[in-house]
CSV table of C-alpha atoms and ligand atoms in Angstrom, one decimal:
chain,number,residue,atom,x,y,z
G,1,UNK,CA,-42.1,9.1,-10.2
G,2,UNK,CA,-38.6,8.9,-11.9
G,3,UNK,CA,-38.5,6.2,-14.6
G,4,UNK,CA,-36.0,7.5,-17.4
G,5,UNK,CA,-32.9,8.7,-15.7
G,6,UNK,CA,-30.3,11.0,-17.7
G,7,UNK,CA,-26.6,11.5,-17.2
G,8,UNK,CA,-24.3,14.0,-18.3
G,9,UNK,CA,-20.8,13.0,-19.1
G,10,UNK,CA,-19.4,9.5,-19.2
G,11,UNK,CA,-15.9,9.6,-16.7
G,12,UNK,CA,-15.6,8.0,-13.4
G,13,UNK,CA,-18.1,9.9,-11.6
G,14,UNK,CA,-20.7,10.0,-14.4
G,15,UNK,CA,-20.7,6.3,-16.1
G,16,UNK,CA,-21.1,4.8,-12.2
G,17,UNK,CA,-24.0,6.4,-11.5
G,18,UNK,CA,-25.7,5.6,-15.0
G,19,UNK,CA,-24.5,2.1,-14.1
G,20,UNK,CA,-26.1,2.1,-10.2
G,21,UNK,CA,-29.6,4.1,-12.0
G,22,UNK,CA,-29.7,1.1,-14.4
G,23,UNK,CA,-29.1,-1.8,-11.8
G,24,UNK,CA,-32.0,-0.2,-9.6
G,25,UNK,CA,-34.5,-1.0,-12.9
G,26,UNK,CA,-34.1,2.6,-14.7
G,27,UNK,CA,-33.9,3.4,-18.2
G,28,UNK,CA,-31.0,5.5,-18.3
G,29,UNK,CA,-29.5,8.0,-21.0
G,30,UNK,CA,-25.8,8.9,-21.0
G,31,UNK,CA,-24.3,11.6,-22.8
G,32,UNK,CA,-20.4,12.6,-23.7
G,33,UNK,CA,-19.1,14.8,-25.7
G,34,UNK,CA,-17.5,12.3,-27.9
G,35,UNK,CA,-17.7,8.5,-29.1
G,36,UNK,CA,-14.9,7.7,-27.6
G,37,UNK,CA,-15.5,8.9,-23.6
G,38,UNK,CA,-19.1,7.1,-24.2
G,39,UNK,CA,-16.9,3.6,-25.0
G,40,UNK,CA,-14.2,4.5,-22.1
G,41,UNK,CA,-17.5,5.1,-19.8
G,42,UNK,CA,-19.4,2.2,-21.4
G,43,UNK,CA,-16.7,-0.8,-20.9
G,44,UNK,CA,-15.8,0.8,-17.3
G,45,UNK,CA,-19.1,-0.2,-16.7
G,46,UNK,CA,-19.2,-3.5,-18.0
G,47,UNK,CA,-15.4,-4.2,-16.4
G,48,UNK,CA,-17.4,-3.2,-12.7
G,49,UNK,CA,-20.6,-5.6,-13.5
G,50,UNK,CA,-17.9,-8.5,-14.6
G,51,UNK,CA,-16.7,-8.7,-11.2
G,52,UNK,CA,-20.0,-9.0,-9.8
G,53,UNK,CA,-20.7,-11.8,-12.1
G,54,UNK,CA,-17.3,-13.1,-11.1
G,55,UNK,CA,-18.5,-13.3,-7.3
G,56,UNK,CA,-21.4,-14.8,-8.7
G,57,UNK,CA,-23.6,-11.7,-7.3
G,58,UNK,CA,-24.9,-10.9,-10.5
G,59,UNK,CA,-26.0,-13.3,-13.4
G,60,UNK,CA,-24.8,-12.9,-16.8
G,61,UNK,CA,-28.2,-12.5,-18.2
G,62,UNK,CA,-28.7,-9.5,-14.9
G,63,UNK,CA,-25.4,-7.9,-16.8
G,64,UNK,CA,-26.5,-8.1,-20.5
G,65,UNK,CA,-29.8,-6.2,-19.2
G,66,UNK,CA,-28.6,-3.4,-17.3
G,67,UNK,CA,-26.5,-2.4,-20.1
G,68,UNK,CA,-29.4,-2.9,-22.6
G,69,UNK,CA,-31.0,-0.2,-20.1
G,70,UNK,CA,-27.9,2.2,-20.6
G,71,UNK,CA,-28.6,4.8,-24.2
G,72,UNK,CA,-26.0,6.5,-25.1
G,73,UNK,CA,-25.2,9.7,-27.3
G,74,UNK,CA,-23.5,12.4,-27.8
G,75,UNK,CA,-26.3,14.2,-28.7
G,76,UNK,CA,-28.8,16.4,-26.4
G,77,UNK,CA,-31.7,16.1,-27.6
G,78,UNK,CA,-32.4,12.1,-26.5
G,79,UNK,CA,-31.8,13.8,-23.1
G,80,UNK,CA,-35.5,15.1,-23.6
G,81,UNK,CA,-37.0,12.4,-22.3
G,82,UNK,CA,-35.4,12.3,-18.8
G,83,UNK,CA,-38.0,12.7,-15.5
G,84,UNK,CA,-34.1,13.4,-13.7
G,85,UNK,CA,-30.9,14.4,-15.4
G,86,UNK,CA,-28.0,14.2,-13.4
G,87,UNK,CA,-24.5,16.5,-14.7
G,88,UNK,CA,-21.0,14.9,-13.9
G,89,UNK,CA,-18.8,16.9,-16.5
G,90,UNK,CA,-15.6,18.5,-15.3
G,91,UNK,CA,-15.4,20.5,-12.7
G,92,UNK,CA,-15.8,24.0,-14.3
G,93,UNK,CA,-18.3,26.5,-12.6
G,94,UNK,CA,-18.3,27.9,-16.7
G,95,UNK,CA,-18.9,24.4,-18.1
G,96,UNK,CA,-21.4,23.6,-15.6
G,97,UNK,CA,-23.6,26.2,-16.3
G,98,UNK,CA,-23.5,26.2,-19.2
G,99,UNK,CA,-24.2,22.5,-19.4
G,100,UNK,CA,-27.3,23.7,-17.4
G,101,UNK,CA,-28.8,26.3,-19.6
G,102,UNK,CA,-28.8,23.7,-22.2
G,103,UNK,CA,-30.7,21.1,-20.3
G,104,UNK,CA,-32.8,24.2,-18.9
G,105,UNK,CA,-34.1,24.4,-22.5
G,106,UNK,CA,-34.5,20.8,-23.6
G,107,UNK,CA,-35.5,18.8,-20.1
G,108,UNK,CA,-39.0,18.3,-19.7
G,109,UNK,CA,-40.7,21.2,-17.9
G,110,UNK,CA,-41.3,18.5,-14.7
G,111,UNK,CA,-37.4,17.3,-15.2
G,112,UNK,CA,-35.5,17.8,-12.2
G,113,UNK,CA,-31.8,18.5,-13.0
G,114,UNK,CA,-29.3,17.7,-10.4
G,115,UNK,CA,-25.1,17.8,-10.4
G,116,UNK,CA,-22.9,15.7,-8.7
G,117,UNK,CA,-20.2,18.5,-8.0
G,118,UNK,CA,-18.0,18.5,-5.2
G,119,UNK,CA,-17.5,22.1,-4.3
G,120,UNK,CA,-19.6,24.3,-6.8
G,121,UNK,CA,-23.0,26.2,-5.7
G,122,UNK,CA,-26.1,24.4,-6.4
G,123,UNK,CA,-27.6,27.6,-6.2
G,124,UNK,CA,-25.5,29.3,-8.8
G,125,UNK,CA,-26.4,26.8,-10.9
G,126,UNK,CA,-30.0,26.6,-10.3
G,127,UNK,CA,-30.0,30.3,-10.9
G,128,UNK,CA,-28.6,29.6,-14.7
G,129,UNK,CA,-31.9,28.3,-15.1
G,130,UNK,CA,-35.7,29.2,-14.9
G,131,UNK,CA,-36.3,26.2,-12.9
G,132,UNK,CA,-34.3,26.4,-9.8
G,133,UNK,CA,-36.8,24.8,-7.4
G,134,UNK,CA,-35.9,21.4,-9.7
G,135,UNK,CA,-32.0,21.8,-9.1
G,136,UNK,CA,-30.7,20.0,-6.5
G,137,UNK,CA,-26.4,18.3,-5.7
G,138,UNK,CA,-26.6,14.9,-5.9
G,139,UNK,CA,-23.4,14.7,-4.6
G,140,UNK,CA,-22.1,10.3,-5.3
G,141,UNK,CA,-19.1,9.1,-4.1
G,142,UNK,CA,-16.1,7.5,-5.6
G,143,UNK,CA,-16.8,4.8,-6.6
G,144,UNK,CA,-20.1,5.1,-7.2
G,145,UNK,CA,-21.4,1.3,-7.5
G,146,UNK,CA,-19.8,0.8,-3.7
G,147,UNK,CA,-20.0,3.7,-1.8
G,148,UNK,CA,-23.2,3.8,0.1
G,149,UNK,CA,-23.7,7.9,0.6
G,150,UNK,CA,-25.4,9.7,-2.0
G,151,UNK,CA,-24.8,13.7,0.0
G,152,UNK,CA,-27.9,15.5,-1.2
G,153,UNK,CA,-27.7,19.2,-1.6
G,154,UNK,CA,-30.7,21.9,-1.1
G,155,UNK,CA,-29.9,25.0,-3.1
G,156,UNK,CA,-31.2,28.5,-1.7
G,157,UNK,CA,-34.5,28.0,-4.3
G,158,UNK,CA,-34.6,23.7,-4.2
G,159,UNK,CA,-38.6,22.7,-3.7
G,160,UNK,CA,-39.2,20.2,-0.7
G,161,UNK,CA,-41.0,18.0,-3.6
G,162,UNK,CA,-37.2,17.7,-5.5
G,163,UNK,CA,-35.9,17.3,-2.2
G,164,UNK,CA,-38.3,14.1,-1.8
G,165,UNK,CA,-38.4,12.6,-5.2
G,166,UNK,CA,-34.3,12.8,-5.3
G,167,UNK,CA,-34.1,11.5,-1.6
G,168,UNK,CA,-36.6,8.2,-2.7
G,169,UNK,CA,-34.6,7.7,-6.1
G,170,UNK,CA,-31.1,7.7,-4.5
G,171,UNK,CA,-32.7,4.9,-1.8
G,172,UNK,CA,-33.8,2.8,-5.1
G,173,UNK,CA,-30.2,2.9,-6.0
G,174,UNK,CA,-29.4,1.3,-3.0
G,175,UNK,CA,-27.9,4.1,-1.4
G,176,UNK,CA,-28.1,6.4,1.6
G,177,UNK,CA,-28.7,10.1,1.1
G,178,UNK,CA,-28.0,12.6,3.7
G,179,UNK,CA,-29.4,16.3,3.4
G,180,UNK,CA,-27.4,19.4,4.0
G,181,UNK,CA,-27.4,23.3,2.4
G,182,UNK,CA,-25.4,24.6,-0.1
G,183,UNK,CA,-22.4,26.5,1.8
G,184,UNK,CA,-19.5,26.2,0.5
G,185,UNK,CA,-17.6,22.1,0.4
G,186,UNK,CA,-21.2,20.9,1.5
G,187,UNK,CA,-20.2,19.1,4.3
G,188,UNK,CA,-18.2,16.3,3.2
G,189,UNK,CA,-15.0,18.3,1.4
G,190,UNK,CA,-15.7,21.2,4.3
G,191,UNK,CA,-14.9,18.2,7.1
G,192,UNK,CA,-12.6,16.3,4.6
G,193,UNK,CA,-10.3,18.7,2.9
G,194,UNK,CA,-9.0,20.5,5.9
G,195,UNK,CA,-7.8,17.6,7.4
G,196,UNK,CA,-5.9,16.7,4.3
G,197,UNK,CA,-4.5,20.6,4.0
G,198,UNK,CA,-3.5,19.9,7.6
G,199,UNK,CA,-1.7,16.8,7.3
G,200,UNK,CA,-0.2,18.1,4.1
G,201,UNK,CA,1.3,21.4,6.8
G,202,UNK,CA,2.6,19.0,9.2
G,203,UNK,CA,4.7,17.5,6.3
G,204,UNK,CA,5.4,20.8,5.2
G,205,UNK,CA,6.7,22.1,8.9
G,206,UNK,CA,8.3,18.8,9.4
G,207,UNK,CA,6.3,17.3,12.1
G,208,UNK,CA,6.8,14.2,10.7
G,209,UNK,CA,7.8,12.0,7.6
G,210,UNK,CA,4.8,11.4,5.3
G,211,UNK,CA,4.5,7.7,6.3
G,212,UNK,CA,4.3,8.8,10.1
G,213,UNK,CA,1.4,11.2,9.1
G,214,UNK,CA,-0.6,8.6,7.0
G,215,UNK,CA,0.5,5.6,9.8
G,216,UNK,CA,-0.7,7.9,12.6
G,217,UNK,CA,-4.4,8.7,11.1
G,218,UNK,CA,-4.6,4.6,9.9
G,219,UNK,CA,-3.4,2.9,13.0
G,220,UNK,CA,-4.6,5.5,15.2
G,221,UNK,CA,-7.7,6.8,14.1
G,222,UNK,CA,-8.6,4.1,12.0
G,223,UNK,CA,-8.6,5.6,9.0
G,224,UNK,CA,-8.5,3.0,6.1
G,225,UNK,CA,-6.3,5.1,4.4
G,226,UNK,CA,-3.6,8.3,5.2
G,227,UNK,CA,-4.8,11.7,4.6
G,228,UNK,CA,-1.4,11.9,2.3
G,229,UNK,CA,-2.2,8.7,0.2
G,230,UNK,CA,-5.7,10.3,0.2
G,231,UNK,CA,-5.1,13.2,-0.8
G,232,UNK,CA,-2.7,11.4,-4.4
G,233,UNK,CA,-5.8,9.2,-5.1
G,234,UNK,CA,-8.3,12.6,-5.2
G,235,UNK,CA,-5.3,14.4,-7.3
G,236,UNK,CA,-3.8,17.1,-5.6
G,237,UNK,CA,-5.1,19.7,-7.9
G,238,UNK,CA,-8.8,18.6,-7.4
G,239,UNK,CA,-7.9,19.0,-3.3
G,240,UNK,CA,-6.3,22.6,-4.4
G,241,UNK,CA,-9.4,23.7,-5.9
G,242,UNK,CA,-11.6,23.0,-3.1
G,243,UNK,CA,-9.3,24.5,-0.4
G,244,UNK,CA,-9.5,27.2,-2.7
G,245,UNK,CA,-13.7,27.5,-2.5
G,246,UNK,CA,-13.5,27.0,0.9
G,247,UNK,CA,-11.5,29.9,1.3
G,248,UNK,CA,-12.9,31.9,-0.6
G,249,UNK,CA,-16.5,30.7,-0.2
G,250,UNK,CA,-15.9,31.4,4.0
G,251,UNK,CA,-13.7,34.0,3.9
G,252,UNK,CA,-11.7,32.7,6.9
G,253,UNK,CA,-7.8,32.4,7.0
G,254,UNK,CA,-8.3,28.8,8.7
G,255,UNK,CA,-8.9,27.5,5.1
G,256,UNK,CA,-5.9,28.6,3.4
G,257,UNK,CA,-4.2,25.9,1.2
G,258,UNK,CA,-0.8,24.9,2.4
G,259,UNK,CA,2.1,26.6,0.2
G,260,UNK,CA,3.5,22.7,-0.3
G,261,UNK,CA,0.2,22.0,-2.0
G,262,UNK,CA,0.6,24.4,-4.4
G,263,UNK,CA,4.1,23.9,-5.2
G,264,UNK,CA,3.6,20.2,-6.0
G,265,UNK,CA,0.2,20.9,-8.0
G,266,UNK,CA,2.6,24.0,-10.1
G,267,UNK,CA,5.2,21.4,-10.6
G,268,UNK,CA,2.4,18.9,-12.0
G,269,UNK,CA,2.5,16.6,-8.8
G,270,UNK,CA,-1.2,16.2,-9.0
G,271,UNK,CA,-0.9,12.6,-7.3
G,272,UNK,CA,-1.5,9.1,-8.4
G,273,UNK,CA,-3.2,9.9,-12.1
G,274,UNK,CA,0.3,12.1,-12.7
G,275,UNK,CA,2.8,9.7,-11.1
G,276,UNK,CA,3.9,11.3,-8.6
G,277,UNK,CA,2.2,13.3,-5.6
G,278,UNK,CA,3.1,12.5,-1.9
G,279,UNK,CA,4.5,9.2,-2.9
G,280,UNK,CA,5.5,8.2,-6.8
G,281,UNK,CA,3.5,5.6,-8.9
G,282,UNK,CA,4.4,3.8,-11.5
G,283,UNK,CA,3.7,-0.1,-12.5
G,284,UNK,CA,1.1,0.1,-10.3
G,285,UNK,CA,3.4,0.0,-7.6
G,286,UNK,CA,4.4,2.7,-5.1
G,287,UNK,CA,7.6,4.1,-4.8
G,288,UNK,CA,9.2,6.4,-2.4
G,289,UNK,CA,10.1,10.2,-3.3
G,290,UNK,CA,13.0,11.7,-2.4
G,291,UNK,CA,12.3,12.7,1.3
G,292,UNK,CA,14.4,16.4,0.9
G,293,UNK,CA,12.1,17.1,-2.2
G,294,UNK,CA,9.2,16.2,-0.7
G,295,UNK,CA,10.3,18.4,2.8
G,296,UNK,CA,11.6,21.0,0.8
G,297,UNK,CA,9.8,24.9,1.4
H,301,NAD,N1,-13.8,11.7,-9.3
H,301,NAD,C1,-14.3,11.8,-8.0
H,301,NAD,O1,-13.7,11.2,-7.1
H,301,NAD,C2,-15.5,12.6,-7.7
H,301,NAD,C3,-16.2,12.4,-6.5
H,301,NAD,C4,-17.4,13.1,-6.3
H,301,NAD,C5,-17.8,14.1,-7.2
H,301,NAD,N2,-17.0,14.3,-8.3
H,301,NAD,C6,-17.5,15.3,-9.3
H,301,NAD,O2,-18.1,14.7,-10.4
H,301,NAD,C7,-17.9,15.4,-11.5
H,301,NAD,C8,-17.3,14.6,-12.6
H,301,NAD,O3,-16.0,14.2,-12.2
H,301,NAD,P1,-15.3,12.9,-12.8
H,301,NAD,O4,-14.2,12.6,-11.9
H,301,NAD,O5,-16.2,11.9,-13.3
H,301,NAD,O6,-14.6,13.7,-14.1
H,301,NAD,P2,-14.1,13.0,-15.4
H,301,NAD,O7,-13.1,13.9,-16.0
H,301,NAD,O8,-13.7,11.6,-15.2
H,301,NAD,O9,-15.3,13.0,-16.4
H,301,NAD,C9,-16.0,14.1,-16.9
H,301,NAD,C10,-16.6,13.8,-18.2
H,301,NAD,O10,-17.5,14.9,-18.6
H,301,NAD,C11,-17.4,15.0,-20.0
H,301,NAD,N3,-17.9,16.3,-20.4
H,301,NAD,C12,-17.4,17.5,-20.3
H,301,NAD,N4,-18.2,18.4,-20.8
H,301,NAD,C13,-19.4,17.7,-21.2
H,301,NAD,C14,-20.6,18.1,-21.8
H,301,NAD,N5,-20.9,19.4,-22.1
H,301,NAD,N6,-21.5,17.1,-22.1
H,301,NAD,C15,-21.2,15.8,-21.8
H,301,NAD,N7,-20.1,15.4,-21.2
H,301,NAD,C16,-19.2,16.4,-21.0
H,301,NAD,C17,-15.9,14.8,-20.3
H,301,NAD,O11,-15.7,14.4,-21.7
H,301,NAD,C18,-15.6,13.6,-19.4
H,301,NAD,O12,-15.8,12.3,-20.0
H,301,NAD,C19,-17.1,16.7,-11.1
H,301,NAD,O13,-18.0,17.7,-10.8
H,301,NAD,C20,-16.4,16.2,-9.9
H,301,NAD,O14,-16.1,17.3,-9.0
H,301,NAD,C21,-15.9,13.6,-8.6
């Protein structure tokens, strides 16, 4: 039974999933490396429960008590008393398990330890420990608190007994968890990401101008949003790594990332958190880019 739920590192992915553990009743434990990413985390959190109070879906006195269930530190040790610990630190195979050894030695021997990566093996990481029957990808979405699929990831070595305690917990959050093995993009960024890389090739062989390519997959597949404006909000350098395990995870030329991709994430392009990606940003308003730049090979 998971009561006490820890979370490693306090950024998008990590401070909405200590926010959804603590609205579902936990007592939850979120660490960051420094004072300052905890507050960042801390009033993200707050700002996301404020507009539930606005809507009047949440009462003041609901807010003021799922933060009071939130602990946070920038220590490990507190960390020790976590039945789950789930990682969110950056994307770094080295970080990650390293960030695993450590919990390896402190977590409770009957502490499951999950991550929420998008593209790294759960079994890698489960092999930087001695438990890695009780690691498991408890792969969230963005953003956490309203996306309803929690993509739950069996390692080579995962027990069925994580698989079930991590499937009940992520339905106590109020979400849905779907089960797949650990190969290489899981199967949300092995469907996802190709797609993208492929709309980002028609651009680059000209097949059309961005906004036909985003308009096309909206209008006529009903997407709720163009692979291209996609693609800026993930950051195009988060997309290039994951092409990037894909390819070489599979070893099949059909995952190669598009040349364009890489230009724009060499020339610091990386989408709407650098300014400019497909389209530019700025004032919270998006501009276009020069067509010929964005065309050019
Ligand atoms: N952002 C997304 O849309 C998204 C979606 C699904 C999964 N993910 C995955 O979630 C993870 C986190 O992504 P994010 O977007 O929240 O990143 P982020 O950069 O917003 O946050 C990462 C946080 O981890 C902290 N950190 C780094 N090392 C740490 C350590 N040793 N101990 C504690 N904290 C540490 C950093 O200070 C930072 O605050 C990544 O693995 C990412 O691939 C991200």
């Amino acid at each position: 039974m998971i009561e006490k739920v820890g979370v490693v590192g306090a950024g998008t992915m990590g401070n909405g999933i200590a926010q959804v553990a603590a609205r579902s009743g936990h007592e939850v434990i979120l660490r960051d490396v420094k004072e300052e990413f905890i507050s960042r985390g801390m009033s993200a959190v707050d700002k996301s429960l404020q507009r539930d109070v606005d809507k009047e879906r949440l009462s003041q006195e609901e807010k003021r008590s799922i933060i009071s269930r939130i602990r946070t530190t920038t220590e490990w040790q507190p960390l020790s008393e976590a039945d789950l610990i789930v990682e969110a630190v950056t994307e770094d195979v080295r970080v990650k398990t390293e960030v695993f050894r450590t919990l390896d030695e402190l977590a409770s021997p009957s502490a499951i330890l999950a991550s929420n990566t998008s593209s790294i093996s759960i079994t890698k990481l489960g092999a930087a420990t001695k438990r890695p029957d009780k690691v498991i990808g408890m792969h969230f979405m963005n953003p956490v608190p309203v996306m309803k699929l929690v993509e739950i990831i069996r390692g080579i070595a995962t027990s069925d007994e994580t698989y079930e305690e991590v499937r009940a917990l992520s339905e106590k959050m109020g979400k849905t968890p779907l089960e797949c093995n650990d190969m290489p993009g899981f199967v949300s960024n092995r469907v996802l990401m190709p797609m993208i890389n492929e709309a980002i090739f028609a651009l680059y062989e000209s097949v059309a101008t961005r906004e036909s390519i985003d308009g096309i997959m909206r209008l006529g597949m009903n997407h709720p949003m163009g692979p291209l404006t996609l693609a800026d909000f993930i950051g195009l350098d988060v997309c290039l790594a994951i092409m990037n395990v894909l390819y070489d995870g599979l070893g099949d030329p059909k995952y190669r990332p598009c040349p364009l991709l890489k230009r724009y994430v060499d020339a610091g392009w990386l989408g709407k958190k650098s300014g400019r990606g497909f389209y530019e940003y700025g004032d919270g308003v998006r501009k276009e880019v020069n067509r010929e730049i964005v065309n050019g090979k």
